[in-house]
Short mmCIF file of C-alpha atoms (C1' of nucleotides) in Angstrom, two decimals:
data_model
loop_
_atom_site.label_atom_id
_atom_site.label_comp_id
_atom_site.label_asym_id
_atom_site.label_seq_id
_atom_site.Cartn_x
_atom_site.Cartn_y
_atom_site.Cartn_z
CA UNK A 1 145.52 84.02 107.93
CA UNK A 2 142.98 83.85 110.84
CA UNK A 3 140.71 81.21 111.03
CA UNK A 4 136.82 81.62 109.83
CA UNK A 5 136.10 78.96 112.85
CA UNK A 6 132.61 77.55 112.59
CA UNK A 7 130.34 81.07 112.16
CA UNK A 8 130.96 81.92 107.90
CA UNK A 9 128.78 84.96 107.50
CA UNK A 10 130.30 88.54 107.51
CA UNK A 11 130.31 89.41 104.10
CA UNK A 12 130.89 93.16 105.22
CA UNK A 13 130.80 95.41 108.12
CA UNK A 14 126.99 96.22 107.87
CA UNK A 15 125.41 93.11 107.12
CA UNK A 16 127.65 92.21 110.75
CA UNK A 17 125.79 95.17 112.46
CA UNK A 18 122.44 94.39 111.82
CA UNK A 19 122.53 90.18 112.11
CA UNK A 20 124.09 91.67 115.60
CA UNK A 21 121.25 93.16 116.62
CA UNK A 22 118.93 90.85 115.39
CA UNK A 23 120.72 88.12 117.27
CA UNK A 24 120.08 90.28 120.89
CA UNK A 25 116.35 90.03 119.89
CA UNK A 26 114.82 88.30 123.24
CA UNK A 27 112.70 85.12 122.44
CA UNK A 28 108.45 86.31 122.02
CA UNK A 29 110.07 90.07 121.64
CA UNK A 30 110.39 91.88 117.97
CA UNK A 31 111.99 94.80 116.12
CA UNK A 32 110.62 96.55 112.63
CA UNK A 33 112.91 97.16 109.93
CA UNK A 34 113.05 100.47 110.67
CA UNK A 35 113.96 100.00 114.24
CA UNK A 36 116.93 98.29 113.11
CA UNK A 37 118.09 101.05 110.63
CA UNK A 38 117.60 103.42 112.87
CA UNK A 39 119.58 102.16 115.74
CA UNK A 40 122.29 100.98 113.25
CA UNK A 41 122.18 104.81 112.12
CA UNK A 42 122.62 103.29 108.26
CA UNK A 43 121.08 102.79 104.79
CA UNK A 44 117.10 102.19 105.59
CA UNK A 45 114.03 99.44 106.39
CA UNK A 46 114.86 98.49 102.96
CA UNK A 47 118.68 97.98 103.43
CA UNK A 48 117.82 95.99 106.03
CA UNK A 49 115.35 93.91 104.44
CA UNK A 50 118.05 93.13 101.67
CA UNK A 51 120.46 92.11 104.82
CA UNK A 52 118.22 89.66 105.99
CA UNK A 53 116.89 87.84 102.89
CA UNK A 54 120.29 87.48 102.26
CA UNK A 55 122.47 86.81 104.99
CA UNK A 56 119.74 86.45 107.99
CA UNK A 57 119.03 82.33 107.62
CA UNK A 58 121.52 82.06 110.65
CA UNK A 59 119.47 84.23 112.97
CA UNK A 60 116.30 84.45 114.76
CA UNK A 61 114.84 86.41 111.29
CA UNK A 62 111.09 85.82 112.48
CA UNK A 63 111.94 88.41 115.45
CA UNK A 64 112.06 91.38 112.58
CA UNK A 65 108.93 92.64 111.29
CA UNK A 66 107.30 94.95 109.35
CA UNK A 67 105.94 98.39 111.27
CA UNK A 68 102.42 97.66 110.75
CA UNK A 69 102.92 94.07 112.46
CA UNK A 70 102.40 91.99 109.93
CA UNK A 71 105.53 89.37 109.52
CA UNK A 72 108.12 88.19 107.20
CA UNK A 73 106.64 88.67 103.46
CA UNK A 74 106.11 85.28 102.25
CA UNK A 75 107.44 83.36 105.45
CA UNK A 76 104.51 84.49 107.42
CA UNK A 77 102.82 81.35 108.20
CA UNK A 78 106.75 79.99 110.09
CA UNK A 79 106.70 83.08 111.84
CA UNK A 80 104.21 83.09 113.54
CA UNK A 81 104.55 79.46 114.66
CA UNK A 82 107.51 80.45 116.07
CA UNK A 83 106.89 83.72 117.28
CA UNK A 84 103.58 81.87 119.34
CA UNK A 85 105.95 79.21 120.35
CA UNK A 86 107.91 81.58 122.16
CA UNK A 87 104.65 83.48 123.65
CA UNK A 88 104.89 86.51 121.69
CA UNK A 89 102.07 88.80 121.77
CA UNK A 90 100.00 87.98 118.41
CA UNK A 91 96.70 89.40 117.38
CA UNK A 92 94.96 87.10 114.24
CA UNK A 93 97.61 87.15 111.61
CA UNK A 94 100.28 90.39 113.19
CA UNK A 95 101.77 91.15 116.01
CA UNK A 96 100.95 93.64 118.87
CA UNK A 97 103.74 96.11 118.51
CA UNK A 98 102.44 97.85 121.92
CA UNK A 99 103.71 95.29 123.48
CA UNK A 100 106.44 92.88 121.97
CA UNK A 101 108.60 95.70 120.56
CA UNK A 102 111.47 95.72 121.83
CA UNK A 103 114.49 98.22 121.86
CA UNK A 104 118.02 97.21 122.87
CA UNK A 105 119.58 99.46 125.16
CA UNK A 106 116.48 99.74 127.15
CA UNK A 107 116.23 96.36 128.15
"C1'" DA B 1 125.80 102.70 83.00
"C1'" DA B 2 120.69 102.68 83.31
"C1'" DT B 3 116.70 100.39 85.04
"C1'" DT B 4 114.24 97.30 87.86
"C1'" DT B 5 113.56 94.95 92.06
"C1'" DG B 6 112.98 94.12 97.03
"C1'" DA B 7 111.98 89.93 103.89
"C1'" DC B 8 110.05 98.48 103.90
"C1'" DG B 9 107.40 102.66 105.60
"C1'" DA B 10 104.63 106.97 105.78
"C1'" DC B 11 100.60 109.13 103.83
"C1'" DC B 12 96.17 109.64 101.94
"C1'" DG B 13 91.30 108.77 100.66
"C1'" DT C 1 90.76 99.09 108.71
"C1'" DC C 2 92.28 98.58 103.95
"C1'" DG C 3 94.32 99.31 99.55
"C1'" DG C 4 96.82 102.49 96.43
"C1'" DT C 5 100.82 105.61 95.88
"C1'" DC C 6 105.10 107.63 96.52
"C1'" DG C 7 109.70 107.96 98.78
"C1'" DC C 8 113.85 105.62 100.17
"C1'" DC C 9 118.46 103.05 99.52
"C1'" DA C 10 121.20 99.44 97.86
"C1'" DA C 11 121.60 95.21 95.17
"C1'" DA C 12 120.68 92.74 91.20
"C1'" DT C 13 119.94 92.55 86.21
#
DNA sequence: AATTTGACGACCG
DNA sequence: TCGGTCGCCAAAT
């Protein structure tokens, strides 16, 4: 039986796709929900909101937000440390979208 | 098996 | 700009 090594996520073939895209997120760049179901081609923001609050602890999760800007629903304040930390675009309590989203592919 | 819930999003007033 | 409402799509209860 093959070895699980050191990463134990992978509960199923989606959940894989979208933690992989999360992970190519750039440091102080961001994706929306629906940016991620979209490129995925899958389920929906929602799907992918379900992903995350499940199985997204072992990825940068602040990187996905919502599409008006705001972040993570009740992780906000973390966030946005990090997000600053990393010299993402913020305006007061969301993000600029105009300028730290971010699609993979393009980059 | 039916209903409610959720780390969402577009629309409307 | 802001809050209410409806649509969406699985997962959880």
């Amino acid at each position: 039986m093959p070895d699980r090594g050191v990463e134990p996520p992978a509960e199923d073939d989606y959940t894989e796709l979208v933690l992989a895209v999360v992970e190519r997120i750039p440091p102080g760049r961001v994706m929306t929900y629906g940016d991620i179901a979209e490129y995925v081609g899958r389920g929906g923001p929602r799907q992918v909101g379900t992903v995350m609050s499940r199985s997204g602890a072992g990825v940068p999760w602040w990187r996905v937000i919502r599409a008006d800007g705001h972040p993570v629903r009740g992780l906000e304040d973390r966030a946005l440390d990090r997000l600053a930390a990393e010299g993402c675009a913020i305006s007061g309590d969301r993000i600029r979208l105009s300028v730290a989203r971010w699609n993979p592919g393009a980059d």
